[in-house]
Short mmCIF file of C-alpha atoms and ligand atoms in Angstrom, two decimals:
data_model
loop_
_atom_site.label_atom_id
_atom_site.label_comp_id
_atom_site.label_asym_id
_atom_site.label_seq_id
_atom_site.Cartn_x
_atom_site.Cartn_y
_atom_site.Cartn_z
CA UNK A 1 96.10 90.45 94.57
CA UNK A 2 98.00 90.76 97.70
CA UNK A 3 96.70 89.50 101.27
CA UNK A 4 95.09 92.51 102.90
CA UNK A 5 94.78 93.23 106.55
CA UNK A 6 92.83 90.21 107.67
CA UNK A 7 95.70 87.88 105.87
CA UNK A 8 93.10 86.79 103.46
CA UNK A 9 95.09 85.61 100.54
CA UNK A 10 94.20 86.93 96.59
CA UNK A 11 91.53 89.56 98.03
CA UNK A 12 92.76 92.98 96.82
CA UNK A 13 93.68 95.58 99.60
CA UNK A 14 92.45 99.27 99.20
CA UNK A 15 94.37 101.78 100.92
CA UNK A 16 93.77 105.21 101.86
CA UNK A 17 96.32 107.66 99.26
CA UNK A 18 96.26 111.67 99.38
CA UNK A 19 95.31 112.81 96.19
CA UNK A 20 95.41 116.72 96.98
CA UNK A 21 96.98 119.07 99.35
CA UNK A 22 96.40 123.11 100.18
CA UNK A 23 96.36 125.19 102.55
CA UNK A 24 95.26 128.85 103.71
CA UNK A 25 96.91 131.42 106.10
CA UNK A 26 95.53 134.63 107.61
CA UNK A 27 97.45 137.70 105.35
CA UNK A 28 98.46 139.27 109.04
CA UNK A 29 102.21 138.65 109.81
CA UNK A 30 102.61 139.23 114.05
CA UNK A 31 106.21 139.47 114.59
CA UNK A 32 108.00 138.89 117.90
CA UNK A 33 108.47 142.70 118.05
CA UNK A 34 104.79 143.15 117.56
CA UNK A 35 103.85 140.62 120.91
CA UNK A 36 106.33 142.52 122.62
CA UNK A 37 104.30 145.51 122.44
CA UNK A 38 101.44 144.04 124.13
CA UNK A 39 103.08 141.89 126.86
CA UNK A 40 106.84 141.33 129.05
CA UNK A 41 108.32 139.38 126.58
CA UNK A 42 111.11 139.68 123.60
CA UNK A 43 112.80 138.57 120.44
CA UNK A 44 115.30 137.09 122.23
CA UNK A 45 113.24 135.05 124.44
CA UNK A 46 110.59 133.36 121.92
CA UNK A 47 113.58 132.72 119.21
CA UNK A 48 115.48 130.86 121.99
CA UNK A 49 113.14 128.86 123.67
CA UNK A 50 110.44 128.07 120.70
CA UNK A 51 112.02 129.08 117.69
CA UNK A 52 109.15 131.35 116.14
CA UNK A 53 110.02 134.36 114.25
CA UNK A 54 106.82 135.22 113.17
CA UNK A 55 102.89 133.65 112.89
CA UNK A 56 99.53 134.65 111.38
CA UNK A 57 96.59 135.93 113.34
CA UNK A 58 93.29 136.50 111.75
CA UNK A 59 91.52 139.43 111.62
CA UNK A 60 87.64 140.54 112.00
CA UNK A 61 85.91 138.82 109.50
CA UNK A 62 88.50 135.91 108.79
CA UNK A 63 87.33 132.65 109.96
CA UNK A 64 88.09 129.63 110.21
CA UNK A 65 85.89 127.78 107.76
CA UNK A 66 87.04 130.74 104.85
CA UNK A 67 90.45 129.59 105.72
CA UNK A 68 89.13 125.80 105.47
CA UNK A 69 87.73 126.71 102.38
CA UNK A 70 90.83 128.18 100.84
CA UNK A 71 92.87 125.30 101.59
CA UNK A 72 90.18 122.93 100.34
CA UNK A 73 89.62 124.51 96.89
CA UNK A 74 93.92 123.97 96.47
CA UNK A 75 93.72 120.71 97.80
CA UNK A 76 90.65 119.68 94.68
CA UNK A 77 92.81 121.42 92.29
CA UNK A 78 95.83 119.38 92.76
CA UNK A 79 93.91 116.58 92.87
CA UNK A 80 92.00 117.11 89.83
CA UNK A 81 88.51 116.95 91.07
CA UNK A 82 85.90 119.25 92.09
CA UNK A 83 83.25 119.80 94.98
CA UNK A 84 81.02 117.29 93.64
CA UNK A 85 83.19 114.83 94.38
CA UNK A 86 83.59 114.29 97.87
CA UNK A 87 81.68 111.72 99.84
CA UNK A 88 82.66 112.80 103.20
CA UNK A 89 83.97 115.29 105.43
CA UNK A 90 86.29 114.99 108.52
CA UNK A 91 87.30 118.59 110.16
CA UNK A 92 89.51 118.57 112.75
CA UNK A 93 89.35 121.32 114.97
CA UNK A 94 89.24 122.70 118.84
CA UNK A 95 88.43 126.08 117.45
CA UNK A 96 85.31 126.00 115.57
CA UNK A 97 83.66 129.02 114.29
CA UNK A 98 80.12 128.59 116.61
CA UNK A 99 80.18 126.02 120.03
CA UNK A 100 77.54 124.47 118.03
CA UNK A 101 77.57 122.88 114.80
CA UNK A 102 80.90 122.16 114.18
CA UNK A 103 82.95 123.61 111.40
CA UNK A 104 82.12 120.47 109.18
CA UNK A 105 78.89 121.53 107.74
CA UNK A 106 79.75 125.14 107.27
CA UNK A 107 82.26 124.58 105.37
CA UNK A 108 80.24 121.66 103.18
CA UNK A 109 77.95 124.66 102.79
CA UNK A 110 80.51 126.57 101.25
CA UNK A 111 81.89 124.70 99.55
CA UNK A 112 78.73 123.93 97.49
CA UNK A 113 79.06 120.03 97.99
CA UNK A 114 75.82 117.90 97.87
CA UNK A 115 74.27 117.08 100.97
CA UNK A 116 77.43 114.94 102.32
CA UNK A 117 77.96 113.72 105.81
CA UNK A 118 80.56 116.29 107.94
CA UNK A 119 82.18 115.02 110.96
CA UNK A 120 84.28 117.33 113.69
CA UNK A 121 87.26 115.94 114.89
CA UNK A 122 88.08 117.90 118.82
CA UNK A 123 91.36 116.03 119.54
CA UNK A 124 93.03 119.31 119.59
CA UNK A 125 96.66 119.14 118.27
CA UNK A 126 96.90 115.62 117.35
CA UNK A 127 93.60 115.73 115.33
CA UNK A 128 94.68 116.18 112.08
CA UNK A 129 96.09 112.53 112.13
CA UNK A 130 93.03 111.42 114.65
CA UNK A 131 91.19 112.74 111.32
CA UNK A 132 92.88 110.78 109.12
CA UNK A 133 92.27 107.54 111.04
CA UNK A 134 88.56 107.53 110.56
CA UNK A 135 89.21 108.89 106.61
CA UNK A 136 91.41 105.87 106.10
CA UNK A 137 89.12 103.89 108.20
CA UNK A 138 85.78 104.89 106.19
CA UNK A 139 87.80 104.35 102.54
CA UNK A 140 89.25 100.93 103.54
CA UNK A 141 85.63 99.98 104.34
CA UNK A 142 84.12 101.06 101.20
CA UNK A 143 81.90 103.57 102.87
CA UNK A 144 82.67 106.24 101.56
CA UNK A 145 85.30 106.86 98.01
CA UNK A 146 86.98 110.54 98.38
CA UNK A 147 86.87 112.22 101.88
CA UNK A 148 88.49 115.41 102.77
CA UNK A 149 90.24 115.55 105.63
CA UNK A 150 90.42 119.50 106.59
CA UNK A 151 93.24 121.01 110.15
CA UNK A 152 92.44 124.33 110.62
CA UNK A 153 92.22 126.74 113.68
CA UNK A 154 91.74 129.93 115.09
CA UNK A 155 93.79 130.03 118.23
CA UNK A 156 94.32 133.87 118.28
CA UNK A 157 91.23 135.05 119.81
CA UNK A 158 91.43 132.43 122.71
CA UNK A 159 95.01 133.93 123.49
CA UNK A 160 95.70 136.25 126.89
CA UNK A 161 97.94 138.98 124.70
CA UNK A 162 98.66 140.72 128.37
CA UNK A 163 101.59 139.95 129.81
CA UNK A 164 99.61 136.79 132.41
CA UNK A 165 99.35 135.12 129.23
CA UNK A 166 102.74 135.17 127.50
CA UNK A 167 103.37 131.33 127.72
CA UNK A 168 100.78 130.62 124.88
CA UNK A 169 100.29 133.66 122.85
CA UNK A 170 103.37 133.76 121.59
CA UNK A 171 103.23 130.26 120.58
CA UNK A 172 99.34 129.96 119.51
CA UNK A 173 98.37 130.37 115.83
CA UNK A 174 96.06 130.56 113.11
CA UNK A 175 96.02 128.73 109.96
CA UNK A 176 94.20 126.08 107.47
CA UNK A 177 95.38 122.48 105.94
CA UNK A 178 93.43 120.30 103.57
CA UNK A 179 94.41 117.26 101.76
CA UNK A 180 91.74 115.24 99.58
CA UNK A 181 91.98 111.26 99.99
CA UNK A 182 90.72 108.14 98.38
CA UNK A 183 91.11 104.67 97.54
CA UNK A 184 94.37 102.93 95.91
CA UNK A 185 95.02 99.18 95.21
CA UNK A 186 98.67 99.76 94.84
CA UNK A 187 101.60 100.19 97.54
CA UNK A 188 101.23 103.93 98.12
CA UNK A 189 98.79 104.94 101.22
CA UNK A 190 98.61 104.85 104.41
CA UNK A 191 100.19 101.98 105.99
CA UNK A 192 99.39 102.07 109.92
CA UNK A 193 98.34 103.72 112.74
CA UNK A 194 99.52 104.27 116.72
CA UNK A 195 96.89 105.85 118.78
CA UNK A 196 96.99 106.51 122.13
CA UNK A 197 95.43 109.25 125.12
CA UNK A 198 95.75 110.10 128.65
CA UNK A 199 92.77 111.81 130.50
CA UNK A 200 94.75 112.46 133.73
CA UNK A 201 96.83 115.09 132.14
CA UNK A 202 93.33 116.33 130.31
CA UNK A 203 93.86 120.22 132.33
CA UNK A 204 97.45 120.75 131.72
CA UNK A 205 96.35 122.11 128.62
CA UNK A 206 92.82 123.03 128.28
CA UNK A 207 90.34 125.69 128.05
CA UNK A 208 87.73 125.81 130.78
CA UNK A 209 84.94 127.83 129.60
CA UNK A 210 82.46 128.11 128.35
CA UNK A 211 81.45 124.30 129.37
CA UNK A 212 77.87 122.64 130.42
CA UNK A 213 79.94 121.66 133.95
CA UNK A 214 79.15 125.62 134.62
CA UNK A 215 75.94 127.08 135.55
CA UNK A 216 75.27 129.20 133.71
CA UNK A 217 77.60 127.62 131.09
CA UNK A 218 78.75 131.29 130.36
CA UNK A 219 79.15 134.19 132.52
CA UNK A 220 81.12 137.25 133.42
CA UNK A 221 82.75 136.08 136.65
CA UNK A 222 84.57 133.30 134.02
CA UNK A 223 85.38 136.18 131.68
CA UNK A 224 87.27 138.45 134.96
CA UNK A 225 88.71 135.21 136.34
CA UNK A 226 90.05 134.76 132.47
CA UNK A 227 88.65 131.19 132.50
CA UNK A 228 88.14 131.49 128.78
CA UNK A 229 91.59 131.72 127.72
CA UNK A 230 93.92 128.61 126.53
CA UNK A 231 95.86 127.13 129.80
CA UNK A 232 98.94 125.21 129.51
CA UNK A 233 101.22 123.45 132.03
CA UNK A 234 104.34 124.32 129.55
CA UNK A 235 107.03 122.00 131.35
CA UNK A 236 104.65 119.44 131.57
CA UNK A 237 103.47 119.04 127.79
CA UNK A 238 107.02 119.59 126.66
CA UNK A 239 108.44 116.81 129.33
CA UNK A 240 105.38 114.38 127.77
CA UNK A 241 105.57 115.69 124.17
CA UNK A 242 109.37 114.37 123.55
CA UNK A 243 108.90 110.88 125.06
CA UNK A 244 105.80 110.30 123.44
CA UNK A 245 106.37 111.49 119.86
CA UNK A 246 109.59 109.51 119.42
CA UNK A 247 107.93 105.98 121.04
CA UNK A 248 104.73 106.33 118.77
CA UNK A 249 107.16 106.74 115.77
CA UNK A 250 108.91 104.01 116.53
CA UNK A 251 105.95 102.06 117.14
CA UNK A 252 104.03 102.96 114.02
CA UNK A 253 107.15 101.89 111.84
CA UNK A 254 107.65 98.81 113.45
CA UNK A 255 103.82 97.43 112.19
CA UNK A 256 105.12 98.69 108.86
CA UNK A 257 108.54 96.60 109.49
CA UNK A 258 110.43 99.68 109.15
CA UNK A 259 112.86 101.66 111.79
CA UNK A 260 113.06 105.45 111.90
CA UNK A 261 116.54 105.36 109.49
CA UNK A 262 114.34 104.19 106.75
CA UNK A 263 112.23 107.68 106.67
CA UNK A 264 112.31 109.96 103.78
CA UNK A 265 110.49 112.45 106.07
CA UNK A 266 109.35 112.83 109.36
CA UNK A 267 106.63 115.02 109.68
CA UNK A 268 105.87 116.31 113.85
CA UNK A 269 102.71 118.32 115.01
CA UNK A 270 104.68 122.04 115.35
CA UNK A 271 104.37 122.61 118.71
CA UNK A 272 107.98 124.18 119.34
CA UNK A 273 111.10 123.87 117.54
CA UNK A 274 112.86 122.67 120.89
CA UNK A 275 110.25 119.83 120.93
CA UNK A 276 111.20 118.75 117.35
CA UNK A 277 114.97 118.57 118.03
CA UNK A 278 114.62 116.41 120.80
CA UNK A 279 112.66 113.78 118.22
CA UNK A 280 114.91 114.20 115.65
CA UNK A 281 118.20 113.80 118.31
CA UNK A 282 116.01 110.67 119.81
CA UNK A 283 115.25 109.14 116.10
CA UNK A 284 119.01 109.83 115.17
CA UNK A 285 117.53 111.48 111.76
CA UNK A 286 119.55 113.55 109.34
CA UNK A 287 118.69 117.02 108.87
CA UNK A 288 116.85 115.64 105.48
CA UNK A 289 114.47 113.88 107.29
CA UNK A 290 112.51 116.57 109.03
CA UNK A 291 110.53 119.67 108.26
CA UNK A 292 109.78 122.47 110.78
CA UNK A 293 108.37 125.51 109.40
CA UNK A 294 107.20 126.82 113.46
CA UNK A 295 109.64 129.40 112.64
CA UNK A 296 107.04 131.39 110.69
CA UNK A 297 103.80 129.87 111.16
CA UNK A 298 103.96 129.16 114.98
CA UNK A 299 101.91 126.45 116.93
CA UNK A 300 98.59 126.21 114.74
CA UNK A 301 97.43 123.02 116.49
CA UNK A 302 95.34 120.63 114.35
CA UNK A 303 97.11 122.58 111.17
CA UNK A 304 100.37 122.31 111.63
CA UNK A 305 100.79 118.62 109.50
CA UNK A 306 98.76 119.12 107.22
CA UNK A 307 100.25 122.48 106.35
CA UNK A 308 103.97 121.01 106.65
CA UNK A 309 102.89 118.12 104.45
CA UNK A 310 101.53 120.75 102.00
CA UNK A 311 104.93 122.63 101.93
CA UNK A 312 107.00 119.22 101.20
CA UNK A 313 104.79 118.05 98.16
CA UNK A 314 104.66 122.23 96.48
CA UNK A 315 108.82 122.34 97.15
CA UNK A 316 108.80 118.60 95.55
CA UNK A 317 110.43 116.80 98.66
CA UNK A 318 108.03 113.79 98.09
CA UNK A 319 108.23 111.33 95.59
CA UNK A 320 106.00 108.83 94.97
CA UNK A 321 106.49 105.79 97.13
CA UNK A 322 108.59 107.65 99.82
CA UNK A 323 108.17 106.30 103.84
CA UNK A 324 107.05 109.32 105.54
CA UNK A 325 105.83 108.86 108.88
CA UNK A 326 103.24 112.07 110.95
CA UNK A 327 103.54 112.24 114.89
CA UNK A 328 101.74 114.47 116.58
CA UNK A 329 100.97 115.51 120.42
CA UNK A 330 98.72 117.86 122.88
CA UNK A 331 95.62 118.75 124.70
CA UNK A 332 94.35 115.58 126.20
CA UNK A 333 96.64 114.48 126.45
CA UNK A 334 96.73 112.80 123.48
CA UNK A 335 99.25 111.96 120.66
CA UNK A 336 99.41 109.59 117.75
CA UNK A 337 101.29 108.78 114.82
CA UNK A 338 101.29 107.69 110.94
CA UNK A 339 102.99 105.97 108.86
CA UNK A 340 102.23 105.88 104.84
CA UNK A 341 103.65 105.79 101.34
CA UNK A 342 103.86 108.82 98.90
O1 UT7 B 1 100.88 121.64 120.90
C1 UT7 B 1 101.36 121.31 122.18
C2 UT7 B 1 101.28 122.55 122.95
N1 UT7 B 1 102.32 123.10 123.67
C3 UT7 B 1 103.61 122.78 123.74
O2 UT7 B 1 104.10 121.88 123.14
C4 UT7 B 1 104.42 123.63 124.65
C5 UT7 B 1 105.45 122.87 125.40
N2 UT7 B 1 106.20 123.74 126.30
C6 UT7 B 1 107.02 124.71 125.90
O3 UT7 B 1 107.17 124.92 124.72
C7 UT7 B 1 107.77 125.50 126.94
O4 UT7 B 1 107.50 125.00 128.22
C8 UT7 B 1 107.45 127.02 126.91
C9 UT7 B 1 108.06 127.65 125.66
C10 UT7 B 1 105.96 127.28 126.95
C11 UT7 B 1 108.06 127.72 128.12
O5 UT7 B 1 109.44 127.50 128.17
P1 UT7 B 1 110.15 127.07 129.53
O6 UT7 B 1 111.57 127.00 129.24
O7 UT7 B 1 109.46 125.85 130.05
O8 UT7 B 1 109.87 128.34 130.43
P2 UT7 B 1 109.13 128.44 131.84
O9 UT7 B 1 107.67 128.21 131.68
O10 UT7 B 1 109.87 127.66 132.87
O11 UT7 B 1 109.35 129.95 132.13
C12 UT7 B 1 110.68 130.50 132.35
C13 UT7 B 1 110.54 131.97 132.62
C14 UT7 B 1 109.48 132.28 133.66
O12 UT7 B 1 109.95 133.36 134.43
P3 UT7 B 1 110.62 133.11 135.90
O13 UT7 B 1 109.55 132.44 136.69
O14 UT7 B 1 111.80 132.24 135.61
O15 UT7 B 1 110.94 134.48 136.31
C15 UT7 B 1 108.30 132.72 132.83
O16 UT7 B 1 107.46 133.63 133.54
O17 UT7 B 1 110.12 132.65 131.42
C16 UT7 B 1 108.98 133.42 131.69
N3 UT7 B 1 108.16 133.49 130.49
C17 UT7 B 1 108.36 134.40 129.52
N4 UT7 B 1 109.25 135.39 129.41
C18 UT7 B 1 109.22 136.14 128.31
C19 UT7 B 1 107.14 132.69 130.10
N5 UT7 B 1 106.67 133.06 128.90
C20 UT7 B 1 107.42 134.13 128.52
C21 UT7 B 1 107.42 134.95 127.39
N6 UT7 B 1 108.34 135.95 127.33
N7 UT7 B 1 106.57 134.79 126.37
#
C-alpha cells in the first residue's frame, strides 16, 4: 500500500480511472457558407478569428439525452460493461431537454439502468470537469463503484441565427461526450483538481430567460426583447479565458509535482481556436501536446472535453500511464482544471 490523500501510511488509495469513452454528434453539417446565408457574416471572418470550418446542429426530433445516450452506449462498450452496471449518474449540462428534471434521469430512463441516483451538473462550459470532480469525489469515498459522467448540449436552438446574433451562433454547438469511470488501486486516475468561480462576471455570458427573477417567469415581451437567446461579452471571456486556463494548469500540475513540459496532452474546453493558442504559446507546449478539433465541431460547451478526450483514445494518442491534464473555462464565470494518468 501507498499513503493515500490523508498521508495515512499502508492504507491503499483508490483513484478515480476512465474505463470507457463515446460520443454522439447531430448528422447535420452547418458550414460557414450555410450561417452566411442567414446572417452578415463570412468564411473569411469565422476561419480567422475562431477557427471553425464547420459544426453540427440538431434537428427536430434530436435531443439531447438521444445524443447522451449514443455516446453512453460507446462509452459501456469500450469499457466492457453494460447498463446494469452503473451506480451513478453525473450529467453536465446548461441545455437540458425540459427546465425541469434535468437531463440525468431521462437519460437513466433510457438507458434502462436500475433505479440509480442522476445528478445535473449547470456549470456551463467548464462542467464536464466540474462533473468529474464529484465522480472522482463519490468513487474515492466508496459511495458509489462505476459512475458515468455524461457533456452534452444543445446550444443551437438558444442561438440568434439573424445577423444581431452573429457573435455566438457561429461559435455555439451541439454535441454529446460520455466516459464511464471507476475505482483503481494503481497509479493511473485522476490525480488532482483546481477549481475556481467568479460571480461578478456571472452576465457576460448568460442567458436571461426564462428565470423565477421574472414575473411571469416566461412571456412574450422576453421573447421580442430576445431575452431568451445566449449573451456573451466576447472580449471579455476571451481576455479572462487565456489567463485563467494557463494559471489553473499550472496549478493543477504543481499538486501533482509536475510542470506543463511534462504533459503528454493537454486537453482545453473548445471555446475558440485563438483561445487555445494563447495556452499552448503561454504553456510553451509542442504542437504534440494539444488537441483542438473546434475546427469542425465548434464551441459545444460542456462537450467539448469529453469529446476531444474521446478522439485521442479512438486515434490511440493515449497510452496507459500518460500525464494529461483538462482545463476548461465559461459562463460563470467559472473555469477549472484536471490533472490524471491514462
Ligand atoms: O466557452 C466560452 C465561450 N466563449 C468564448 O470563449 C468566446 C471568447 N471570445 C471570442 O471568441 C471573440 O471575442 C469573438 C470571436 C466572439 C469575437 O471576436 P473579436 O475579435 O473579439 O470581435 P469583436 O466582438 O470585437 O467584433 C469585431 C467586429 C465587430 O464589428 P465592428 O463593430 O468592428 O464593425 C462585430 O460586429 O466583427 C463583427 N462581428 C462579426 N462579423 C462577421 C461579430 N461577429 C461577427 C460575425 N461575422 N459572426
Amino acid at each position: 500500500g501507498r499513503a493515500n490523500d490523508l498521508g495515512i501510511p499502508g492504507v491503499p488509495m483508490t483513484r478515480t480511472r476512465f474505463l470507457g469513452t463515446g460520443i454522439a454528434l447531430p448528422e447535420r453539417v452547418v458550414t460557414n457558407d450555410d450561417l452566411s446565408q442567414l446572417m452578415d457574416t463570412s468564411d473569411e471572418w469565422i476561419k480567422t478569428r475562431t477557427g471553425i470550418r464547420e459544426r453540427r446542429w440538431v434537428v427536430p426530433g434530436e435531443t439531447g439525452t438521444g445524443l447522451a445516450l449514443k455516446a453512453t452506449r460507446s462509452a459501456l462498450d469500450i469499457a466492457g460493461l453494460g447498463a446494469d452496471d452503473l451506480d451513478a449518474i453525473v450529467y453536465a449540462t446548461s441545455t437540458p431537454d425540459h427546465s425541469a428534471p434535468g437531463n440525468g434521469v431521462y437519460l437513466q430512463h433510457l438507458l434502462g439502468a436500475g433505479p440509480i441516483p442522476a445528478l445535473d451538473i449547470r456549470t456551463q462550459c467548464s462542467g464536464f470537469v466540474y462533473a468529474l470532480s464529484v465522480a472522482d469525489g463519490w468513487i474515492r469515498s466508496g459511495l458509489f463503484r462505476r459512475v458515468l459522467v455524461v457533456g452534452a448540449e444543445i446550444q443551437s436552438t438558444a442561438l440568434d441565427v439573424s445577423t444581431a446574433g452573429r457573435d455566438t451562433a457561429v461559435i455555439f454547438a451541439d454535441g454529446a461526450g460520455a466516459v464511464v469511470l471507476g475505482p483503481t488501486d494503481d497509479d493511473a486516475g485522476i490525480l488532482a483538481f483546481d477549481l475556481h468561480g467568479d460571480g461578478a462576471y456571472a452576465e457576460k455570458l448568460w442567458v436571461d430567460a426564462p428565470g423565477s427573477m421574472h414575473h411571469p417567469r416566461m412571456s412574450h415581451g422576453q421573447i421580442d426583447a430576445g431575452r431568451h437567446f445566449l449573451r456573451m461579452d466576447g472580449k471579455e471571456v476571451f481576455r479572462h479565458a487565456v489567463v485563467r486556463m494557463p494559471e489553473s494548469v499550472r496549478a493543477v500540475l504543481g499538486k501533482t509535482g509536475h510542470t506543463p513540459a511534462d504533459l503528454k496532452l493537454l486537453i482545453a474546453h473548445q471555446a475558440n481556436l485563438r483561445i487555445a493558442e494563447v495556452i499552448q504559446r503561454s504553456l510553451e507546449l509542442r504542437d504534440d501536446q494539444v488537441y483542438n478539433n473546434i475546427m469542425w465541431y465548434g464551441n459545444t460547451t460542456a462537450a467539448t472535453i469529453p469529446i476531444a478526450l474521446d478522439e485521442c483514445v479512438r486515434a490511440g494518442r493515449l497510452a496507459r500511464g500518460d500525464l494529461i491534464a483538462l482545463t476548461a473555462f465559461g459562463s460563470g464565470f467559472l473555469w477549472r482544471s484536471a490533472a490524471l494518468r491514462w
